[in-house]
Amino acid sequence: MRILKYLFLLLLLSFVALSIFVATQKGDFTVERSQIINSPKSNVYNFVNDFKNWKDFGSWITEDPEIKITYPQKTIGVGAYYSWKGKDGSGNMKTIFVKENDSISQKMDYNGSSSAVFWTFKDTVGGTKVTWKTIGKMSFSMKVYTAFNGGMDKIIGVMYEKSLSKLDKTLDFEINTYKVKVDGLTKIAPTYYLKQTFTSKLSKVTKNSRIVFFKIIDFCNKNDIERNGKPFLLYHTYALANGLARISFCVPIKSQILTSSGSDILTGKLEGFEAVKTTLTGDYSHTKKAMDKAMGFINSNKIIVDPTFSHLEIFKISRSEIKNPSRWVTEIYYPIKPKVIPVSTYIPAPIKKVEAVKVPAPVINKEEEQSEF
């Protein structure tokens, strides 16, 4: 009995000593990892900036088949948020600051510990140098957990290393796998649509389209307006020299409607036209390559482009339907002038004048003439 008391006392003292040791450990921590990603900076930034893409590279997600992720309506940019609950605990993350193609700042709560998360994206030889850094303060339970698992730098550091490696592989395939096909001449049928029109930087078209298309589709849903096809971009102008374009962000609808006065969503009608069609299968960042190939086809076949507008882009399969960029489909249409078919005019053949034939007068024998009487 006395031995049991000593053992219990020893265990109690050990627990107290461990608790004192853990409690007195420094709670502040900083973990940082970097890796060169074989993709352009804008592609890496845009992929990381959308929380829905994190399940493709976040090791704490990819390695936990039972994890449950909750997404709100907004997953991109400032105010974006998501939460998860898995075998190793639960957490949530919110984006509080972004600088396009440069950096992202976030706030994370994981198992009771709060931390600030920072991403930076820098151009470098071989692609983009991505640095992922976390600064935070551990709760008591997290101190206990890290004390038995090698420390916070090892726990989070290994997680970040695996995630960055997965990010590189995912982007290398998903972003850089694409196909362009010039389909040739086709006809576009007339259609009514709802639109918002403004001048945009070419580098921000993708970002703006997500925002504007969502706004117009939400307008349709709230007003019971039946849609009639995939969203499309109508480029009125396209200037590579200054990187600007005048664009209508359009959602096709079944029939013409009238919007209220002062509404920033207007109606329009796209008249039917003939066009050169080109299909891009892959990430939208390869659109310029598809456009160059289309123009090469137009020039080699001496096709005359209609200057009414620059071109049309229809998002047949987009990120809202499939998360894999390698499977997105964008159709590009350049309007062309229809061939003028000459109308044949009937010209009657000239009427030839028939000349009178002179018949010589008959010669009458005088003896025959006298015999008749």
mmCIF file of C-alpha atoms in Angstrom:
data_model
loop_
_atom_site.group_PDB
_atom_site.id
_atom_site.type_symbol
_atom_site.label_atom_id
_atom_site.label_comp_id
_atom_site.label_asym_id
_atom_site.label_seq_id
_atom_site.Cartn_x
_atom_site.Cartn_y
_atom_site.Cartn_z
ATOM 1 C CA MET A 1 0.000 0.000 0.000
ATOM 2 C CA ARG A 2 2.866 2.323 0.936
ATOM 3 C CA ILE A 3 4.493 1.590 -2.445
ATOM 4 C CA LEU A 4 1.310 2.597 -4.255
ATOM 5 C CA LYS A 5 1.245 5.854 -2.326
ATOM 6 C CA TYR A 6 4.847 6.558 -3.333
ATOM 7 C CA LEU A 7 4.088 5.752 -6.941
ATOM 8 C CA PHE A 8 1.034 7.996 -6.922
ATOM 9 C CA LEU A 9 3.022 10.794 -5.283
ATOM 10 C CA LEU A 10 5.792 10.334 -7.837
ATOM 11 C CA LEU A 11 3.324 10.544 -10.706
ATOM 12 C CA LEU A 12 1.710 13.602 -9.167
ATOM 13 C CA LEU A 13 5.043 15.337 -8.712
ATOM 14 C CA SER A 14 6.032 14.432 -12.269
ATOM 15 C CA PHE A 15 2.770 15.860 -13.599
ATOM 16 C CA VAL A 16 3.217 19.055 -11.581
ATOM 17 C CA ALA A 17 6.809 19.379 -12.741
ATOM 18 C CA LEU A 18 5.800 18.814 -16.350
ATOM 19 C CA SER A 19 2.981 21.337 -16.033
ATOM 20 C CA ILE A 20 5.356 23.914 -14.568
ATOM 21 C CA PHE A 21 7.893 23.174 -17.303
ATOM 22 C CA VAL A 22 5.315 23.501 -20.077
ATOM 23 C CA ALA A 23 3.727 26.607 -18.585
ATOM 24 C CA THR A 24 7.054 28.374 -18.311
ATOM 25 C CA GLN A 25 8.043 27.599 -21.903
ATOM 26 C CA LYS A 26 8.044 30.464 -24.325
ATOM 27 C CA GLY A 27 4.654 30.636 -26.013
ATOM 28 C CA ASP A 28 5.647 32.875 -28.899
ATOM 29 C CA PHE A 29 6.702 31.159 -32.107
ATOM 30 C CA THR A 30 7.752 31.968 -35.666
ATOM 31 C CA VAL A 31 7.828 29.399 -38.464
ATOM 32 C CA GLU A 32 8.931 30.185 -42.016
ATOM 33 C CA ARG A 33 9.464 28.105 -45.144
ATOM 34 C CA SER A 34 10.198 29.027 -48.793
ATOM 35 C CA GLN A 35 10.167 27.220 -52.120
ATOM 36 C CA ILE A 36 10.522 28.107 -55.787
ATOM 37 C CA ILE A 37 7.308 27.292 -57.663
ATOM 38 C CA ASN A 38 7.606 26.572 -61.378
ATOM 39 C CA SER A 39 4.806 28.937 -62.428
ATOM 40 C CA PRO A 40 4.398 32.680 -63.135
ATOM 41 C CA LYS A 41 3.876 34.882 -60.097
ATOM 42 C CA SER A 42 0.341 35.926 -61.036
ATOM 43 C CA ASN A 43 -0.730 32.284 -61.396
ATOM 44 C CA VAL A 44 0.677 31.322 -58.001
ATOM 45 C CA TYR A 45 -0.833 34.350 -56.294
ATOM 46 C CA ASN A 46 -4.289 33.793 -57.796
ATOM 47 C CA PHE A 47 -4.258 30.103 -56.869
ATOM 48 C CA VAL A 48 -3.262 30.713 -53.238
ATOM 49 C CA ASN A 49 -5.658 33.660 -52.918
ATOM 50 C CA ASP A 50 -8.668 31.334 -53.299
ATOM 51 C CA PHE A 51 -9.254 29.162 -50.218
ATOM 52 C CA LYS A 52 -11.118 26.593 -52.309
ATOM 53 C CA ASN A 53 -7.777 25.685 -53.912
ATOM 54 C CA TRP A 54 -6.117 24.904 -50.579
ATOM 55 C CA LYS A 55 -7.560 21.397 -50.489
ATOM 56 C CA ASP A 56 -5.312 20.648 -53.485
ATOM 57 C CA PHE A 57 -2.069 21.456 -51.661
ATOM 58 C CA GLY A 58 -2.637 21.903 -47.891
ATOM 59 C CA SER A 59 -1.047 18.797 -46.328
ATOM 60 C CA TRP A 60 -3.300 18.904 -43.255
ATOM 61 C CA ILE A 61 -6.212 18.560 -45.712
ATOM 62 C CA THR A 62 -4.805 16.155 -48.309
ATOM 63 C CA GLU A 63 -3.561 13.724 -45.616
ATOM 64 C CA ASP A 64 -6.822 13.615 -43.637
ATOM 65 C CA PRO A 65 -9.588 11.751 -45.529
ATOM 66 C CA GLU A 66 -12.088 12.490 -42.758
ATOM 67 C CA ILE A 67 -11.566 16.242 -42.660
ATOM 68 C CA LYS A 68 -14.640 18.415 -43.073
ATOM 69 C CA ILE A 69 -14.237 21.840 -44.696
ATOM 70 C CA THR A 70 -16.764 24.656 -44.575
ATOM 71 C CA TYR A 71 -16.710 27.470 -47.149
ATOM 72 C CA PRO A 72 -18.737 30.668 -46.895
ATOM 73 C CA GLN A 73 -19.835 32.640 -49.933
ATOM 74 C CA LYS A 74 -16.539 34.544 -50.164
ATOM 75 C CA THR A 75 -13.310 32.566 -50.552
ATOM 76 C CA ILE A 76 -11.163 35.042 -52.531
ATOM 77 C CA GLY A 77 -9.472 38.276 -51.420
ATOM 78 C CA VAL A 78 -9.979 40.420 -48.346
ATOM 79 C CA GLY A 79 -12.716 38.995 -46.119
ATOM 80 C CA ALA A 80 -12.348 35.469 -47.546
ATOM 81 C CA TYR A 81 -12.779 32.741 -44.932
ATOM 82 C CA TYR A 82 -12.904 28.991 -44.419
ATOM 83 C CA SER A 83 -12.855 26.518 -41.518
ATOM 84 C CA TRP A 84 -12.013 22.857 -41.039
ATOM 85 C CA LYS A 85 -12.401 20.045 -38.534
ATOM 86 C CA GLY A 86 -10.145 17.011 -38.767
ATOM 87 C CA LYS A 87 -8.458 14.226 -36.837
ATOM 88 C CA ASP A 88 -5.756 16.549 -35.463
ATOM 89 C CA GLY A 89 -8.088 19.344 -34.439
ATOM 90 C CA SER A 90 -10.075 22.229 -35.868
ATOM 91 C CA GLY A 91 -9.267 25.670 -37.137
ATOM 92 C CA ASN A 92 -10.260 28.565 -39.328
ATOM 93 C CA MET A 93 -8.536 31.173 -41.425
ATOM 94 C CA LYS A 94 -9.452 34.626 -42.716
ATOM 95 C CA THR A 95 -7.730 36.891 -45.252
ATOM 96 C CA ILE A 96 -7.259 40.414 -43.922
ATOM 97 C CA PHE A 97 -4.984 42.018 -46.538
ATOM 98 C CA VAL A 98 -3.865 41.390 -50.123
ATOM 99 C CA LYS A 99 -1.497 43.134 -52.486
ATOM 100 C CA GLU A 100 -2.090 41.764 -55.957
ATOM 101 C CA ASN A 101 0.652 39.436 -57.232
ATOM 102 C CA ASP A 102 2.810 40.390 -54.242
ATOM 103 C CA SER A 103 1.570 39.365 -50.791
ATOM 104 C CA ILE A 104 -1.308 38.034 -48.669
ATOM 105 C CA SER A 105 -1.897 38.454 -44.910
ATOM 106 C CA GLN A 106 -4.197 36.172 -42.951
ATOM 107 C CA LYS A 107 -5.322 35.346 -39.421
ATOM 108 C CA MET A 108 -5.491 31.710 -38.295
ATOM 109 C CA ASP A 109 -6.981 30.056 -35.219
ATOM 110 C CA TYR A 110 -5.944 26.432 -34.747
ATOM 111 C CA ASN A 111 -6.773 24.351 -31.664
ATOM 112 C CA GLY A 112 -7.073 27.469 -29.519
ATOM 113 C CA SER A 113 -3.871 29.120 -30.717
ATOM 114 C CA SER A 114 -3.981 32.304 -32.793
ATOM 115 C CA SER A 115 -1.378 33.282 -35.339
ATOM 116 C CA ALA A 116 -0.703 35.711 -38.164
ATOM 117 C CA VAL A 117 0.042 34.140 -41.552
ATOM 118 C CA PHE A 118 1.985 35.878 -44.316
ATOM 119 C CA TRP A 119 2.570 34.926 -47.962
ATOM 120 C CA THR A 120 5.011 36.697 -50.280
ATOM 121 C CA PHE A 121 5.520 36.064 -54.003
ATOM 122 C CA LYS A 122 8.725 37.133 -55.767
ATOM 123 C CA ASP A 123 9.876 36.616 -59.355
ATOM 124 C CA THR A 124 13.038 34.556 -59.524
ATOM 125 C CA VAL A 125 14.996 32.262 -61.824
ATOM 126 C CA GLY A 126 12.894 29.164 -62.419
ATOM 127 C CA GLY A 127 9.533 30.671 -61.485
ATOM 128 C CA THR A 128 8.229 32.271 -58.300
ATOM 129 C CA LYS A 129 9.790 32.239 -54.836
ATOM 130 C CA VAL A 130 6.953 31.668 -52.361
ATOM 131 C CA THR A 131 7.564 32.369 -48.674
ATOM 132 C CA TRP A 132 5.023 31.156 -46.109
ATOM 133 C CA LYS A 133 5.450 32.544 -42.600
ATOM 134 C CA THR A 134 3.495 32.174 -39.370
ATOM 135 C CA ILE A 135 3.890 34.231 -36.179
ATOM 136 C CA GLY A 136 1.788 33.342 -33.151
ATOM 137 C CA LYS A 137 1.332 32.472 -29.493
ATOM 138 C CA MET A 138 0.603 28.972 -28.232
ATOM 139 C CA SER A 139 -2.130 28.011 -25.801
ATOM 140 C CA PHE A 140 -1.269 25.713 -22.878
ATOM 141 C CA SER A 141 -2.683 22.662 -24.659
ATOM 142 C CA MET A 142 -0.639 23.499 -27.748
ATOM 143 C CA LYS A 143 2.497 23.792 -25.589
ATOM 144 C CA VAL A 144 1.846 20.304 -24.256
ATOM 145 C CA TYR A 145 1.260 18.943 -27.746
ATOM 146 C CA THR A 146 4.386 20.520 -29.208
ATOM 147 C CA ALA A 147 6.495 19.441 -26.222
ATOM 148 C CA PHE A 148 5.843 15.799 -27.109
ATOM 149 C CA ASN A 149 6.077 16.266 -30.896
ATOM 150 C CA GLY A 150 9.345 18.080 -31.463
ATOM 151 C CA GLY A 151 8.283 21.726 -31.167
ATOM 152 C CA MET A 152 6.227 24.128 -33.224
ATOM 153 C CA ASP A 153 8.883 24.717 -35.879
ATOM 154 C CA LYS A 154 8.999 21.025 -36.665
ATOM 155 C CA ILE A 155 5.225 20.511 -36.608
ATOM 156 C CA ILE A 156 4.249 23.500 -38.751
ATOM 157 C CA GLY A 157 7.509 23.523 -40.706
ATOM 158 C CA VAL A 158 7.016 19.978 -42.003
ATOM 159 C CA MET A 159 3.411 20.806 -42.805
ATOM 160 C CA TYR A 160 4.473 23.871 -44.830
ATOM 161 C CA GLU A 161 7.252 21.997 -46.646
ATOM 162 C CA LYS A 162 4.846 19.265 -47.787
ATOM 163 C CA SER A 163 2.223 21.829 -48.771
ATOM 164 C CA LEU A 164 4.607 23.973 -50.825
ATOM 165 C CA SER A 165 5.910 20.902 -52.642
ATOM 166 C CA LYS A 166 2.336 19.869 -53.426
ATOM 167 C CA LEU A 167 1.541 23.428 -54.544
ATOM 168 C CA ASP A 168 4.426 23.298 -57.022
ATOM 169 C CA LYS A 169 3.290 19.963 -58.498
ATOM 170 C CA THR A 170 -0.355 21.039 -58.662
ATOM 171 C CA LEU A 171 0.362 24.330 -60.397
ATOM 172 C CA ASP A 172 2.932 22.810 -62.734
ATOM 173 C CA PHE A 173 0.316 20.444 -64.109
ATOM 174 C CA GLU A 174 -2.960 22.312 -63.687
ATOM 175 C CA ILE A 175 -1.799 25.765 -64.767
ATOM 176 C CA ASN A 176 0.705 24.785 -67.457
ATOM 177 C CA THR A 177 -1.337 22.053 -69.157
ATOM 178 C CA TYR A 178 -3.387 23.548 -72.001
ATOM 179 C CA LYS A 179 -4.487 23.026 -75.616
ATOM 180 C CA VAL A 180 -5.495 25.473 -78.358
ATOM 181 C CA LYS A 181 -7.571 24.530 -81.386
ATOM 182 C CA VAL A 182 -8.715 26.818 -84.208
ATOM 183 C CA ASP A 183 -12.145 25.438 -85.113
ATOM 184 C CA GLY A 184 -12.625 27.650 -88.175
ATOM 185 C CA LEU A 185 -15.627 29.581 -89.443
ATOM 186 C CA THR A 186 -18.929 29.454 -87.589
ATOM 187 C CA LYS A 187 -22.050 31.509 -86.898
ATOM 188 C CA ILE A 188 -23.213 33.028 -83.607
ATOM 189 C CA ALA A 189 -26.966 33.246 -83.079
ATOM 190 C CA PRO A 190 -28.588 36.460 -81.799
ATOM 191 C CA THR A 191 -29.078 36.616 -78.027
ATOM 192 C CA TYR A 192 -30.263 38.986 -75.316
ATOM 193 C CA TYR A 193 -28.080 39.560 -72.264
ATOM 194 C CA LEU A 194 -27.583 41.514 -69.036
ATOM 195 C CA LYS A 195 -24.309 43.395 -68.759
ATOM 196 C CA GLN A 196 -21.979 45.711 -66.934
ATOM 197 C CA THR A 197 -19.534 47.665 -69.089
ATOM 198 C CA PHE A 198 -16.331 49.410 -68.020
ATOM 199 C CA THR A 199 -12.648 49.754 -68.844
ATOM 200 C CA SER A 200 -10.438 47.178 -67.163
ATOM 201 C CA LYS A 201 -6.748 46.383 -66.980
ATOM 202 C CA LEU A 202 -6.101 43.194 -68.931
ATOM 203 C CA SER A 203 -4.308 41.774 -65.894
ATOM 204 C CA LYS A 204 -7.486 42.164 -63.811
ATOM 205 C CA VAL A 205 -10.029 40.726 -66.254
ATOM 206 C CA THR A 206 -10.123 37.333 -64.513
ATOM 207 C CA LYS A 207 -10.584 38.884 -61.090
ATOM 208 C CA ASN A 208 -13.230 41.341 -62.318
ATOM 209 C CA SER A 209 -15.150 38.645 -64.191
ATOM 210 C CA ARG A 210 -15.585 36.585 -61.021
ATOM 211 C CA ILE A 211 -17.016 39.568 -59.184
ATOM 212 C CA VAL A 212 -19.233 40.940 -61.958
ATOM 213 C CA PHE A 213 -20.586 37.596 -63.217
ATOM 214 C CA PHE A 214 -21.565 36.654 -59.664
ATOM 215 C CA LYS A 215 -23.336 39.999 -59.265
ATOM 216 C CA ILE A 216 -25.320 39.631 -62.512
ATOM 217 C CA ILE A 217 -26.231 35.988 -61.842
ATOM 218 C CA ASP A 218 -27.387 36.949 -58.347
ATOM 219 C CA PHE A 219 -29.512 39.709 -59.942
ATOM 220 C CA CYS A 220 -31.096 37.098 -62.240
ATOM 221 C CA ASN A 221 -31.851 34.764 -59.339
ATOM 222 C CA LYS A 222 -33.426 37.474 -57.207
ATOM 223 C CA ASN A 223 -35.613 38.710 -60.073
ATOM 224 C CA ASP A 224 -36.562 35.298 -61.544
ATOM 225 C CA ILE A 225 -34.831 36.055 -64.839
ATOM 226 C CA GLU A 226 -34.190 32.905 -66.876
ATOM 227 C CA ARG A 227 -30.636 32.591 -68.116
ATOM 228 C CA ASN A 228 -29.826 31.236 -71.557
ATOM 229 C CA GLY A 229 -26.254 30.005 -71.699
ATOM 230 C CA LYS A 230 -22.785 30.614 -70.314
ATOM 231 C CA PRO A 231 -21.390 34.015 -69.258
ATOM 232 C CA PHE A 232 -19.261 35.779 -71.848
ATOM 233 C CA LEU A 233 -16.975 38.766 -72.291
ATOM 234 C CA LEU A 234 -17.625 41.194 -75.138
ATOM 235 C CA TYR A 235 -14.379 43.065 -75.828
ATOM 236 C CA HIS A 236 -15.253 46.366 -77.487
ATOM 237 C CA THR A 237 -11.555 47.318 -77.542
ATOM 238 C CA TYR A 238 -8.391 45.390 -76.714
ATOM 239 C CA ALA A 239 -5.155 47.369 -76.416
ATOM 240 C CA LEU A 240 -1.947 45.516 -75.558
ATOM 241 C CA ALA A 241 0.045 48.765 -75.787
ATOM 242 C CA ASN A 242 -1.448 50.205 -72.592
ATOM 243 C CA GLY A 243 -2.867 46.969 -71.161
ATOM 244 C CA LEU A 244 -6.465 48.211 -71.173
ATOM 245 C CA ALA A 245 -9.713 46.960 -72.641
ATOM 246 C CA ARG A 246 -13.270 48.200 -72.851
ATOM 247 C CA ILE A 247 -15.376 45.191 -71.860
ATOM 248 C CA SER A 248 -18.990 44.215 -71.331
ATOM 249 C CA PHE A 249 -19.352 41.407 -68.775
ATOM 250 C CA CYS A 250 -22.455 39.608 -70.043
ATOM 251 C CA VAL A 251 -24.874 36.904 -68.894
ATOM 252 C CA PRO A 252 -27.253 35.687 -71.653
ATOM 253 C CA ILE A 253 -30.991 35.615 -70.885
ATOM 254 C CA LYS A 254 -34.019 34.043 -72.573
ATOM 255 C CA SER A 255 -35.855 37.218 -73.531
ATOM 256 C CA GLN A 256 -35.398 40.959 -73.506
ATOM 257 C CA ILE A 257 -36.235 42.800 -70.288
ATOM 258 C CA LEU A 258 -36.120 46.390 -69.077
ATOM 259 C CA THR A 259 -34.024 47.267 -66.047
ATOM 260 C CA SER A 260 -34.992 50.126 -63.758
ATOM 261 C CA SER A 261 -33.615 53.605 -64.324
ATOM 262 C CA GLY A 262 -30.265 54.141 -62.619
ATOM 263 C CA SER A 263 -29.430 50.432 -62.454
ATOM 264 C CA ASP A 264 -25.772 49.570 -63.032
ATOM 265 C CA ILE A 265 -26.916 46.353 -64.725
ATOM 266 C CA LEU A 266 -28.182 47.030 -68.241
ATOM 267 C CA THR A 267 -29.685 44.981 -71.047
ATOM 268 C CA GLY A 268 -28.333 44.426 -74.530
ATOM 269 C CA LYS A 269 -28.764 42.337 -77.634
ATOM 270 C CA LEU A 270 -25.997 40.587 -79.508
ATOM 271 C CA GLU A 271 -26.841 40.446 -83.167
ATOM 272 C CA GLY A 272 -25.970 37.268 -85.026
ATOM 273 C CA PHE A 273 -22.621 37.286 -86.797
ATOM 274 C CA GLU A 274 -20.091 35.123 -88.580
ATOM 275 C CA ALA A 275 -16.827 34.449 -86.773
ATOM 276 C CA VAL A 276 -13.580 32.543 -86.570
ATOM 277 C CA LYS A 277 -13.863 30.242 -83.546
ATOM 278 C CA THR A 278 -10.906 29.150 -81.402
ATOM 279 C CA THR A 279 -11.150 26.864 -78.340
ATOM 280 C CA LEU A 280 -8.771 27.077 -75.368
ATOM 281 C CA THR A 281 -8.771 24.103 -73.003
ATOM 282 C CA GLY A 282 -6.831 25.049 -69.876
ATOM 283 C CA ASP A 283 -6.189 27.963 -67.562
ATOM 284 C CA TYR A 284 -7.375 31.397 -68.671
ATOM 285 C CA SER A 285 -3.791 32.707 -68.476
ATOM 286 C CA HIS A 286 -3.141 31.065 -71.873
ATOM 287 C CA THR A 287 -5.786 33.170 -73.639
ATOM 288 C CA LYS A 288 -3.171 35.334 -75.376
ATOM 289 C CA LYS A 289 -1.664 32.234 -77.013
ATOM 290 C CA ALA A 290 -5.123 31.234 -78.273
ATOM 291 C CA MET A 291 -5.734 34.732 -79.635
ATOM 292 C CA ASP A 292 -2.385 34.737 -81.461
ATOM 293 C CA LYS A 293 -3.188 31.396 -83.061
ATOM 294 C CA ALA A 294 -6.615 32.649 -84.137
ATOM 295 C CA MET A 295 -5.104 35.752 -85.740
ATOM 296 C CA GLY A 296 -2.539 33.578 -87.513
ATOM 297 C CA PHE A 297 -5.391 31.584 -89.050
ATOM 298 C CA ILE A 298 -7.212 34.783 -90.036
ATOM 299 C CA ASN A 299 -4.145 36.301 -91.686
ATOM 300 C CA SER A 300 -3.052 33.140 -93.508
ATOM 301 C CA ASN A 301 -6.539 32.701 -94.956
ATOM 302 C CA LYS A 302 -6.858 36.412 -95.822
ATOM 303 C CA ILE A 303 -10.078 36.737 -93.815
ATOM 304 C CA ILE A 304 -11.360 40.279 -93.259
ATOM 305 C CA VAL A 305 -12.135 41.025 -89.607
ATOM 306 C CA ASP A 306 -15.256 43.040 -88.781
ATOM 307 C CA PRO A 307 -14.169 46.064 -86.673
ATOM 308 C CA THR A 308 -17.568 46.380 -84.945
ATOM 309 C CA PHE A 309 -15.924 44.945 -81.799
ATOM 310 C CA SER A 310 -12.639 43.196 -80.981
ATOM 311 C CA HIS A 311 -13.733 39.689 -80.005
ATOM 312 C CA LEU A 312 -16.002 37.569 -77.821
ATOM 313 C CA GLU A 313 -15.040 35.046 -75.121
ATOM 314 C CA ILE A 314 -17.518 32.469 -73.808
ATOM 315 C CA PHE A 315 -16.709 30.560 -70.606
ATOM 316 C CA LYS A 316 -18.061 27.125 -71.540
ATOM 317 C CA ILE A 317 -16.474 25.386 -68.533
ATOM 318 C CA SER A 318 -15.121 27.553 -65.711
ATOM 319 C CA ARG A 319 -13.890 27.340 -62.117
ATOM 320 C CA SER A 320 -17.497 27.489 -60.864
ATOM 321 C CA GLU A 321 -18.075 24.040 -62.411
ATOM 322 C CA ILE A 322 -14.651 22.347 -62.271
ATOM 323 C CA LYS A 323 -11.831 23.316 -59.939
ATOM 324 C CA ASN A 324 -9.084 21.905 -62.196
ATOM 325 C CA PRO A 325 -7.735 24.699 -64.466
ATOM 326 C CA SER A 326 -6.464 22.139 -66.994
ATOM 327 C CA ARG A 327 -10.092 21.261 -67.792
ATOM 328 C CA TRP A 328 -11.521 24.757 -68.196
ATOM 329 C CA VAL A 329 -12.839 25.577 -71.678
ATOM 330 C CA THR A 330 -12.975 29.085 -73.182
ATOM 331 C CA GLU A 331 -14.292 29.780 -76.683
ATOM 332 C CA ILE A 332 -12.948 32.834 -78.514
ATOM 333 C CA TYR A 333 -14.779 34.361 -81.492
ATOM 334 C CA TYR A 334 -13.405 36.996 -83.873
ATOM 335 C CA PRO A 335 -16.182 38.641 -85.935
ATOM 336 C CA ILE A 336 -15.576 38.645 -89.672
ATOM 337 C CA LYS A 337 -17.194 40.413 -92.570
ATOM 338 C CA PRO A 338 -19.509 38.089 -94.481
ATOM 339 C CA LYS A 339 -18.497 37.380 -98.050
ATOM 340 C CA VAL A 340 -20.397 39.438 -100.609
ATOM 341 C CA ILE A 341 -21.952 37.130 -103.171
ATOM 342 C CA PRO A 342 -22.337 38.993 -106.484
ATOM 343 C CA VAL A 343 -25.902 39.065 -107.776
ATOM 344 C CA SER A 344 -26.093 38.004 -111.439
ATOM 345 C CA THR A 345 -28.042 40.471 -113.640
ATOM 346 C CA TYR A 346 -29.985 39.227 -116.660
ATOM 347 C CA ILE A 347 -29.004 41.034 -119.836
ATOM 348 C CA PRO A 348 -31.066 40.002 -122.873
ATOM 349 C CA ALA A 349 -29.126 39.100 -125.976
ATOM 350 C CA PRO A 350 -29.204 41.791 -128.701
ATOM 351 C CA ILE A 351 -31.764 41.241 -131.455
ATOM 352 C CA LYS A 352 -30.120 40.861 -134.810
ATOM 353 C CA LYS A 353 -31.750 42.746 -137.692
ATOM 354 C CA VAL A 354 -32.878 40.483 -140.478
ATOM 355 C CA GLU A 355 -31.952 41.987 -143.828
ATOM 356 C CA ALA A 356 -34.531 41.712 -146.633
ATOM 357 C CA VAL A 357 -33.515 39.263 -149.359
ATOM 358 C CA LYS A 358 -33.829 40.701 -152.806
ATOM 359 C CA VAL A 359 -35.553 38.263 -155.122
ATOM 360 C CA PRO A 360 -34.942 38.921 -158.840
ATOM 361 C CA ALA A 361 -38.087 39.571 -160.906
ATOM 362 C CA PRO A 362 -39.161 36.602 -163.034
ATOM 363 C CA VAL A 363 -38.344 36.754 -166.753
ATOM 364 C CA ILE A 364 -41.514 36.339 -168.875
ATOM 365 C CA ASN A 365 -41.257 34.963 -172.379
ATOM 366 C CA LYS A 366 -43.298 37.225 -174.717
ATOM 367 C CA GLU A 367 -44.452 34.329 -176.827
ATOM 368 C CA GLU A 368 -45.796 32.549 -173.684
ATOM 369 C CA GLU A 369 -47.466 35.757 -172.599
ATOM 370 C CA GLN A 370 -49.248 36.123 -176.011
ATOM 371 C CA SER A 371 -50.355 32.491 -176.011
ATOM 372 C CA GLU A 372 -52.275 32.951 -172.781
ATOM 373 C CA PHE A 373 -54.694 35.337 -174.382
#
